[in-house]
Short mmCIF file of C-alpha atoms in Angstrom, two decimals:
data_model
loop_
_atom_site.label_atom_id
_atom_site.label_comp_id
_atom_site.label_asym_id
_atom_site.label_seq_id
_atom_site.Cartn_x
_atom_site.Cartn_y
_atom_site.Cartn_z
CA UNK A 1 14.55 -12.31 1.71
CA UNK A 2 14.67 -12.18 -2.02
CA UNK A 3 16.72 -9.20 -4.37
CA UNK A 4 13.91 -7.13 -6.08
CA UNK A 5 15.85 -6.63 -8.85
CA UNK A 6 17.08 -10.32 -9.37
CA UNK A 7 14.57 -12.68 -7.71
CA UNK A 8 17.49 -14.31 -5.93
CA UNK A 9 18.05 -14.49 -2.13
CA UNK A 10 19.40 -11.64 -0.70
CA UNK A 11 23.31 -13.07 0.21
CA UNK A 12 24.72 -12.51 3.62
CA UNK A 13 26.75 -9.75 3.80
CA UNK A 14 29.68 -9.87 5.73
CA UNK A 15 30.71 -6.86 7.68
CA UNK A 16 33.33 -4.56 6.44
CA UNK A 17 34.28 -3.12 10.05
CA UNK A 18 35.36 -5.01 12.91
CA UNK A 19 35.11 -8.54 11.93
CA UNK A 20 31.67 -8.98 14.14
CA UNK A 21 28.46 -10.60 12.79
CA UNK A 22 29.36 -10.67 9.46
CA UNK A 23 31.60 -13.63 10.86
CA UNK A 24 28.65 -15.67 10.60
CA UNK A 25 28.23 -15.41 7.06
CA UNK A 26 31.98 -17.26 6.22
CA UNK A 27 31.19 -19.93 8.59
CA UNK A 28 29.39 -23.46 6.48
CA UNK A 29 25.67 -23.68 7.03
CA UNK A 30 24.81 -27.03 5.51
CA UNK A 31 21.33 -26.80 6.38
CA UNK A 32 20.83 -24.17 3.76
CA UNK A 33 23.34 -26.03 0.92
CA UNK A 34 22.87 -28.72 -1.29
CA UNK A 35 25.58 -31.32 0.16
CA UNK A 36 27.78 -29.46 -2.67
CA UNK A 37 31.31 -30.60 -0.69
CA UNK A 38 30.35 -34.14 -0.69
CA UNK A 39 29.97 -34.11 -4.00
CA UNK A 40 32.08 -31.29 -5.62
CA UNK A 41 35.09 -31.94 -4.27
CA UNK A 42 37.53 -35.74 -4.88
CA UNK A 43 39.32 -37.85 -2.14
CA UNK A 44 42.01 -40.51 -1.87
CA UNK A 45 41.53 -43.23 0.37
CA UNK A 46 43.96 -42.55 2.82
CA UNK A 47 44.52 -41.77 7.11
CA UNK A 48 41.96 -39.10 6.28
CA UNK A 49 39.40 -40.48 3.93
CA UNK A 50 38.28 -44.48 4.14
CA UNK A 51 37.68 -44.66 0.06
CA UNK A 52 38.29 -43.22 -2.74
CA UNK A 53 35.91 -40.60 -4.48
CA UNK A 54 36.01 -38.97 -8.16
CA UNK A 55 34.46 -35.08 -7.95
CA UNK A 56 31.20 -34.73 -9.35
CA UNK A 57 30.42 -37.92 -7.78
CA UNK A 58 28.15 -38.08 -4.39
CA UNK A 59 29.78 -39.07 -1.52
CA UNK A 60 28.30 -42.75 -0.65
CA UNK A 61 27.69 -41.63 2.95
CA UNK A 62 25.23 -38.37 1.56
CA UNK A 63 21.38 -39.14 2.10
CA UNK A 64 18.99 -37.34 -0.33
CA UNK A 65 18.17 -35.18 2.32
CA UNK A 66 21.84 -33.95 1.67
CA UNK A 67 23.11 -34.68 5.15
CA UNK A 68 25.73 -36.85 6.15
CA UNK A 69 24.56 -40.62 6.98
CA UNK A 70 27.35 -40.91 9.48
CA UNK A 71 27.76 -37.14 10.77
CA UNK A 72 28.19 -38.29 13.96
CA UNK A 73 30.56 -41.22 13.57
CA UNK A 74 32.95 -39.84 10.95
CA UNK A 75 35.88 -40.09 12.87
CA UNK A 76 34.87 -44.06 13.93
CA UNK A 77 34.51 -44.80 10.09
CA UNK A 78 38.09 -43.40 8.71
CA UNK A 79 36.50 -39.58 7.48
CA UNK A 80 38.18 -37.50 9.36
CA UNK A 81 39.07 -35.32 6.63
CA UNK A 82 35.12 -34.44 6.52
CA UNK A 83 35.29 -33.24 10.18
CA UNK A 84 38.28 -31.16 9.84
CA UNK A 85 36.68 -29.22 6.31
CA UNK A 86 35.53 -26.12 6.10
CA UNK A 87 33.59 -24.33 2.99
CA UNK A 88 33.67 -20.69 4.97
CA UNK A 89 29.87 -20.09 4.00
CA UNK A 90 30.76 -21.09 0.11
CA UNK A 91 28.06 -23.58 -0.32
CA UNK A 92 24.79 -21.92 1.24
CA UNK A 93 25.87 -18.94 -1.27
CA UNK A 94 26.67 -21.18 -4.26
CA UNK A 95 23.20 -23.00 -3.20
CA UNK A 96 21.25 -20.31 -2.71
CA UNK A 97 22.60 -17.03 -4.10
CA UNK A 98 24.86 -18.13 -7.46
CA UNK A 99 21.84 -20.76 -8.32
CA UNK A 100 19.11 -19.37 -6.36
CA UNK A 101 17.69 -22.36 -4.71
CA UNK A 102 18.17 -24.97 -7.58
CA UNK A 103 18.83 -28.49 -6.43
CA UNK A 104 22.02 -30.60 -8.27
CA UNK A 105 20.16 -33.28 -8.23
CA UNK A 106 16.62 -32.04 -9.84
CA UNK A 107 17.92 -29.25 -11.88
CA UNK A 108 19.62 -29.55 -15.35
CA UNK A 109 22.79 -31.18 -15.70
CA UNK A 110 24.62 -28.24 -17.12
CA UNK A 111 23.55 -27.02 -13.88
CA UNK A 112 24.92 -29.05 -11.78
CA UNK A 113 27.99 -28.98 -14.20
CA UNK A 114 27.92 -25.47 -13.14
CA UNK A 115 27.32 -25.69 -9.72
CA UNK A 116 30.19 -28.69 -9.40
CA UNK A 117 33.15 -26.24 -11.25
CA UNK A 118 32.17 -22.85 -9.19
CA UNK A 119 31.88 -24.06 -5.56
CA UNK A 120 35.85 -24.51 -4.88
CA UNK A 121 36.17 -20.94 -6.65
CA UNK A 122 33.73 -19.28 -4.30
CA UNK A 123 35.64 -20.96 -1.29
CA UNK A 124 38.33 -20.16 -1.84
CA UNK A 125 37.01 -16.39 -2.46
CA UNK A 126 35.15 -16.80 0.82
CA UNK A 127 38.43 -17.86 2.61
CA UNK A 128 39.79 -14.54 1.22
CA UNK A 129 36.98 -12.71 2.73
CA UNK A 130 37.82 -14.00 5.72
CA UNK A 131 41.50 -13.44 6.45
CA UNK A 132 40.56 -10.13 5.11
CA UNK A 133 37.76 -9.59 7.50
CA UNK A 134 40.50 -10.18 10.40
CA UNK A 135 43.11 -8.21 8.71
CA UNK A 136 40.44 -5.39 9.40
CA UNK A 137 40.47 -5.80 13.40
CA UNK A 138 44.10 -5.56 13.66
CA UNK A 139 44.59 -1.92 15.18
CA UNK A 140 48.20 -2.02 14.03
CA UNK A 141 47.51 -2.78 10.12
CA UNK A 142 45.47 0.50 10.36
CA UNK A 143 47.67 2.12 7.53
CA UNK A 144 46.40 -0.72 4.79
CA UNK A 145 42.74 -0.63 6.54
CA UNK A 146 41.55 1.64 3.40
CA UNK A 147 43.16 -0.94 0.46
CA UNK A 148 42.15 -4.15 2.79
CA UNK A 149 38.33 -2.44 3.07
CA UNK A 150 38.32 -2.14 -0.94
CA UNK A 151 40.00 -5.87 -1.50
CA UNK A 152 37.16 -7.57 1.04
CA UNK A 153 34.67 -5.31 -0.88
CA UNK A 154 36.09 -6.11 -4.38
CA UNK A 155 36.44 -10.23 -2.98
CA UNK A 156 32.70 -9.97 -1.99
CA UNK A 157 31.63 -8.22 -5.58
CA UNK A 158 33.05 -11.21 -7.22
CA UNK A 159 31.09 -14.09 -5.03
CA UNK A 160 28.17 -12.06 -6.83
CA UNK A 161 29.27 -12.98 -9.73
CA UNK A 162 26.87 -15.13 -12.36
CA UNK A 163 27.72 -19.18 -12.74
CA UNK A 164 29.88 -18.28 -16.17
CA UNK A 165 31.73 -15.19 -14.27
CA UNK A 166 32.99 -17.75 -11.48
CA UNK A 167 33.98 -20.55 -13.53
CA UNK A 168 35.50 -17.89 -15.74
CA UNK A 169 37.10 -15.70 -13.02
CA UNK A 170 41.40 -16.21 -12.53
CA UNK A 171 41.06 -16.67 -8.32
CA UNK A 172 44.91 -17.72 -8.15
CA UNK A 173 45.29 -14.12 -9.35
CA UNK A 174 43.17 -12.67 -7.18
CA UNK A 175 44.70 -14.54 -4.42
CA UNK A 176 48.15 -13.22 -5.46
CA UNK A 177 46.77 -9.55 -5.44
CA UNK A 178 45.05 -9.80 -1.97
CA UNK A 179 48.15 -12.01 -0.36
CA UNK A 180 50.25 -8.70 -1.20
CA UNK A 181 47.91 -7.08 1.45
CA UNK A 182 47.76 -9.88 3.94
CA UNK A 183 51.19 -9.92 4.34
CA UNK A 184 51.98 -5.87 5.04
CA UNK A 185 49.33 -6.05 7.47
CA UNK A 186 50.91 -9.02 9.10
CA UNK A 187 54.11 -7.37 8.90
CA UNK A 188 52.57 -4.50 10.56
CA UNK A 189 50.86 -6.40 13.34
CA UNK A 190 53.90 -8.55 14.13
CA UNK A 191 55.80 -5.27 14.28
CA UNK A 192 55.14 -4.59 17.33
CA UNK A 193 55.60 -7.94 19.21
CA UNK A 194 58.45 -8.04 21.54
CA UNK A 195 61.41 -10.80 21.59
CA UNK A 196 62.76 -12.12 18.14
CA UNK A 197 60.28 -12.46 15.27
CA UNK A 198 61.11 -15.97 13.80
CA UNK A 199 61.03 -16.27 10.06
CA UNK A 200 59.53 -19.98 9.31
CA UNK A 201 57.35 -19.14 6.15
CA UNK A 202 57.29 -22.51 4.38
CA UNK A 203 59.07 -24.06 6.56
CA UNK A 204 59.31 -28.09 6.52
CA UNK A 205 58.11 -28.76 10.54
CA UNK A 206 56.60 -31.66 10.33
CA UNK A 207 57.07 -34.02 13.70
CA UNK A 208 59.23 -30.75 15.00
CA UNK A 209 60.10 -31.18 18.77
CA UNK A 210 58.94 -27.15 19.84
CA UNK A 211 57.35 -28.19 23.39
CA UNK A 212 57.44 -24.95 24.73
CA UNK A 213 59.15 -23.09 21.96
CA UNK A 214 59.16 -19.18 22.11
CA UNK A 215 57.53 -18.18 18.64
CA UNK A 216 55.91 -15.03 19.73
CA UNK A 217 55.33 -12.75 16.56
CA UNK A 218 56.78 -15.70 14.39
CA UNK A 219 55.05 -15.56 10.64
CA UNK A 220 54.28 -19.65 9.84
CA UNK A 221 52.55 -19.00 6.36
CA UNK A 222 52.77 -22.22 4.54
CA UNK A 223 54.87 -23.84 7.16
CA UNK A 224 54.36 -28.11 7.49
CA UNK A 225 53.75 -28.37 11.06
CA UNK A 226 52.03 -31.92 10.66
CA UNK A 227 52.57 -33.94 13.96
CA UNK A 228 54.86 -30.96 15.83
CA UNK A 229 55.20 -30.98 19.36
CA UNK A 230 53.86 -27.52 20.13
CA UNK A 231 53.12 -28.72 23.75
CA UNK A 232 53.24 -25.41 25.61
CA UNK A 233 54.39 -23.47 22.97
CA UNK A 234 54.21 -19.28 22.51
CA UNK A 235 52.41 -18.74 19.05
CA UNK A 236 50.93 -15.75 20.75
CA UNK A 237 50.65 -12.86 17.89
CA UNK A 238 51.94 -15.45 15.40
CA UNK A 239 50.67 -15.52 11.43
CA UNK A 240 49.34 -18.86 11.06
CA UNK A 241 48.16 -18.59 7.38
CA UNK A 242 47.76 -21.79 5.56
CA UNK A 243 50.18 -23.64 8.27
CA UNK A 244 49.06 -27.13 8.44
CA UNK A 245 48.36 -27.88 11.79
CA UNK A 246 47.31 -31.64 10.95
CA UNK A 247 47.59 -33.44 14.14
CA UNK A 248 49.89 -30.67 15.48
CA UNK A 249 50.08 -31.28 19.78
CA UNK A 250 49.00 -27.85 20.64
CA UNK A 251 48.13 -29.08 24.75
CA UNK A 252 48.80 -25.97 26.50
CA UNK A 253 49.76 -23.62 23.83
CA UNK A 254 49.35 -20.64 23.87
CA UNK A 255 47.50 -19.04 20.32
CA UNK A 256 46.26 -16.00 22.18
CA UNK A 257 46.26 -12.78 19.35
CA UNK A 258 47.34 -15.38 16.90
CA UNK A 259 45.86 -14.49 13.26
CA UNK A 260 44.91 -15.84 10.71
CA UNK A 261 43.82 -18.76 11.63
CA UNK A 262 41.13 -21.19 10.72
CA UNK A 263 38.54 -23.24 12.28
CA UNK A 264 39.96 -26.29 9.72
CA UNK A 265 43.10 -25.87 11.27
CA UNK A 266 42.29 -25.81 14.82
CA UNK A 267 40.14 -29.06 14.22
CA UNK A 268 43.03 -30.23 11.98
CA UNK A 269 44.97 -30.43 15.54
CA UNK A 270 45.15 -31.74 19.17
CA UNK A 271 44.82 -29.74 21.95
CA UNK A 272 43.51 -29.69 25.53
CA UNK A 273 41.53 -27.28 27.75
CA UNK A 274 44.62 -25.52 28.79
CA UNK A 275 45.06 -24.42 24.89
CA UNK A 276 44.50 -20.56 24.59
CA UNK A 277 42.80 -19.82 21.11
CA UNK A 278 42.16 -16.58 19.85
CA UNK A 279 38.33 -15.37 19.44
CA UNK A 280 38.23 -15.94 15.47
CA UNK A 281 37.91 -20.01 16.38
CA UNK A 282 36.25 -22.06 18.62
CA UNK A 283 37.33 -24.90 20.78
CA UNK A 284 37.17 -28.82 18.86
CA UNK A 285 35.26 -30.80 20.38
CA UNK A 286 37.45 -33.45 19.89
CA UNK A 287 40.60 -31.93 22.14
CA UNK A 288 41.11 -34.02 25.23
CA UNK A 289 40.92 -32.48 28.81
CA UNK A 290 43.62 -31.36 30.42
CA UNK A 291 44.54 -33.73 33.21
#
């Protein structure tokens, strides 16, 4: 459905509530975007990429239907970076709302210019929306429910914006402004989790032995948890913002009320069928069977 006073496609709005089918709107729909991650973004060749790739140039592996040639064997070929990346619903609303429809490869190529420098602003503005969208169904942040409605409404107003506002528009500010929130309602939530509330923000974990370490209510924003034994572990009611959870051993864990966290970083990691997620994320389809 089209704006009547713009012409453009009507965006999908995300719900300012209880976190429900707004949810749907933050989550990548390449079927309505332009292949803009395999070509906006760069990559190193490296454990996660198999070559290297300037941004602005189209991955070699995109078709000019803009669908991955080797979707289903990206793992097999060395991209497992691709199947661990998220745009949370930034490139069907660059595609189709900021440039209403226009194609990077047929349009102009200020456009695609355009299109090239605003897509990582509006992901990372639609990663905003959605830690702010879960902030919002945490009954125990209800005292910053009024400033966390008006920051996911403010967050949205900007994904409006025109191409020149985005490419324009300070996001590391905005970040900073909206992170001030994030963390008094994780404060807030935590607050109420029994047992010791461990302090690793930023903390250097990487290869950490923590099989079946008690981190109930811990905060992990930031922390390097890259290869960590979490076997077993209690993250239940944990804050798992921006903790990289690349090929983290989370068999068994426990994530139950954990928040925060991201369908990148659950795919980022290894897990099993005992693993307990919270609701927010689904299972990989990668994680082995519990035997």
């Amino acid at each position: 459905m089209s704006d009547p006073t713009t012409g453009r496609p009507e965006p999908d709005r995300v719900d300012h509530g209880d976190g429900g089918p707004g949810r749907a709107a933050l989550r990548g729909d390449c079927a309505r975007c332009s292949g803009l991650c395999c070509v906006a973004l760069p990559f190193g060749a490296s454990a996660d990429f198999a070559l290297d790739k300037p941004a602005g140039t189209p991955c070699p592996n995109l078709r000019d239907d803009h669908r991955c040639g080797i979707h289903a064997r990206l793992r097999q070929r060395g991209f497992t970076g691709c199947t661990v990346y998220d745009c949370f619903g930034a490139g069907q609303k660059v595609s189709q709302v900021t440039f209403g429809g226009r194609d990077w490869r047929t349009g102009s190529r200020e456009d695609a210019r355009l299109m090239f420098e605003v897509f990582p602003v509006v992901r990372h503005l639609h990663e905003l929306l959605w830690y702010l969208t879960e902030a919002l169904t945490l009954p125990a942040a209800g005292p910053v429910h009024a400033d966390l409605r008006r920051a996911l409404e403010r967050t949205e107003e900007l994904t409006l914006g025109t191409p020149g506002e985005l490419a324009a528009l300070d996001v590391g500010a905005h970040r900073q402004e909206v992170n001030v929130l994030l963390l008094r309602a994780s404060e807030l939530a935590r607050a109420g989790v029994r047992g010791r509330r461990k302090d690793r923000r930023g903390a250097d974990l990487m290869g950490a032995r923590l099989r079946g370490a008690d981190l109930r209510g811990a905060t992990l924003r930031g922390a390097c948890l890259i290869a960590a034994d979490l076997t077993g572990a209690d993250l239940r009611g944990a804050d798992l913002i921006g903790a990289d959870l690349r090929d983290a051993d989370l068999t068994d864990a426990d994530l139950t009320d954990a928040f925060f966290l991201t369908q990148p970083q659950t795919d980022a990691a290894r897990g099993s069928a005992g693993t307990r997620l919270p609701p927010s994320v689904g299972r990989p389809a990668h994680w082995t069977a519990r035997v």
